[in-house]
Each structure stands twice: as C-alpha cells, then as structure tokens.
C-alpha cells in the first residue's frame, strides 16, 4: 500500500468511517457496521469488499458471522495514520459509536 492507494481507499466517507470504527473496536461484523452507520447491508458489504481488496481490512469467519479487522500485515505508517485520525476525530464518529453501543443482540466473539 502506498499513500495514493490509502488516500483513494479512505476518500469515501463510508469507507473512512468503517476503517476508523474497525480500528476503534478492533473487530466488527457487517450487522454491527450496518447499525453503526445506519446504512443498508448491501452498501456496507460493497465498501467492506473494497477495503478488503485494498489490503486495509482482513476478515475471519466464525459460524454465520464474518468479522473484519485491520489487516495484521498493514505497514506501520498506515496503522499510525488510522489511529491518529481516530484519536483526532472522535466527534466525527460519536453518533456512529452511540448507535453501535446501543445495538441490541450484538454477536458474541469467541476470540
């Protein structure tokens, strides 16, 4: 990943919010992101596919759930940028975080 690729990937507001929410929560599934972003599942899934194809996110399956996390092999500079963005923009994500915290029946993680 290079700076231009990262910038293109995060240029869309939905993808930027997804990436920062995943960085904040460590791991989220589609249903949690759908709730947090108040968007329909196909839109969230399309953006997750782009984030995964770019190498920013990785996924794992647990039963019926697919969980997304920052790719474990991200360059350090990318992780640092994401965490800097997250720390500097908590207000921008506040409404999304509130919806996520209020979500009923969040899936349980075994790991």
XYZ file of C-alpha atoms in Angstrom:
111
model
C 0.000 0.000 0.000
C 1.231 3.465 -0.849
C -0.065 6.937 0.138
C -2.100 7.357 -3.046
C -3.821 3.976 -2.578
C -4.609 4.715 1.066
C -5.982 8.143 0.165
C -8.204 6.694 -2.574
C -9.458 3.987 -0.235
C -10.370 6.440 2.530
C -11.674 9.179 0.190
C -15.213 7.818 0.530
C -16.869 8.851 3.797
C -18.470 5.456 4.388
C -15.167 3.631 3.912
C -13.365 6.105 6.165
C -15.976 5.617 8.897
C -15.788 1.829 8.558
C -11.988 1.841 8.775
C -11.964 4.085 11.839
C -14.737 2.151 13.598
C -12.886 -1.108 12.982
C -9.663 0.478 14.267
C -11.547 1.642 17.379
C -13.396 -1.618 18.089
C -10.642 -3.987 16.866
C -13.216 -6.173 15.080
C -16.758 -5.683 13.738
C -19.205 -7.672 11.645
C -21.468 -6.409 8.851
C -24.533 -6.198 11.093
C -22.672 -4.026 13.607
C -21.446 -1.685 10.870
C -24.919 -1.544 9.321
C -26.310 -0.438 12.680
C -23.499 1.998 13.487
C -23.626 3.690 10.092
C -27.408 3.444 9.666
C -26.940 2.093 6.151
C -28.284 -0.880 4.234
C -26.339 -4.143 4.262
C -25.515 -4.235 0.515
C -23.858 -0.800 0.717
C -21.789 -1.786 3.765
C -20.796 -5.105 2.168
C -19.701 -3.365 -1.039
C -17.474 -0.970 0.916
C -16.081 -3.806 3.049
C -15.145 -5.688 -0.122
C -13.245 -2.636 -1.392
C -11.476 -2.210 1.961
C -10.524 -5.891 1.953
C -9.319 -5.761 -1.685
C -7.183 -2.720 -0.882
C -5.443 -4.665 1.889
C -6.682 -2.377 4.658
C -9.019 -4.945 6.247
C -8.870 -8.686 6.775
C -11.777 -10.948 7.636
C -12.439 -14.159 9.515
C -15.496 -16.380 9.686
C -16.999 -17.556 12.963
C -20.142 -19.588 12.406
C -22.595 -17.432 10.485
C -20.659 -14.217 11.146
C -17.808 -12.648 9.202
C -15.686 -10.294 11.291
C -13.499 -7.536 9.885
C -10.317 -6.165 11.459
C -7.369 -4.096 10.323
C -5.111 -6.291 8.241
C -2.404 -7.686 10.542
C 0.280 -7.028 7.909
C -0.515 -3.336 7.404
C 2.573 -1.175 7.200
C 3.227 0.612 10.480
C 2.755 4.028 8.884
C -0.799 3.074 7.791
C -1.758 1.893 11.285
C -0.301 5.062 12.776
C -2.270 7.264 10.354
C -5.517 5.427 11.124
C -5.022 5.706 14.871
C -4.060 9.382 14.583
C -7.206 10.016 12.535
C -9.274 8.097 15.069
C -7.884 9.968 18.066
C -8.284 13.360 16.392
C -11.839 12.801 15.156
C -13.859 11.234 17.968
C -16.616 13.847 17.463
C -16.954 12.842 13.815
C -17.612 9.226 14.869
C -19.628 9.968 18.034
C -23.060 9.271 16.538
C -21.839 6.034 14.946
C -20.314 4.895 18.248
C -23.523 5.699 20.120
C -25.593 3.620 17.698
C -23.112 0.758 17.979
C -23.175 0.850 21.793
C -26.983 0.893 21.774
C -27.227 -2.088 19.400
C -29.151 -4.985 20.872
C -28.068 -8.585 20.281
C -24.541 -7.855 19.121
C -22.829 -11.083 18.081
C -20.522 -12.648 20.648
C -16.889 -13.242 19.753
C -15.052 -16.334 20.869
C -11.574 -14.826 20.386
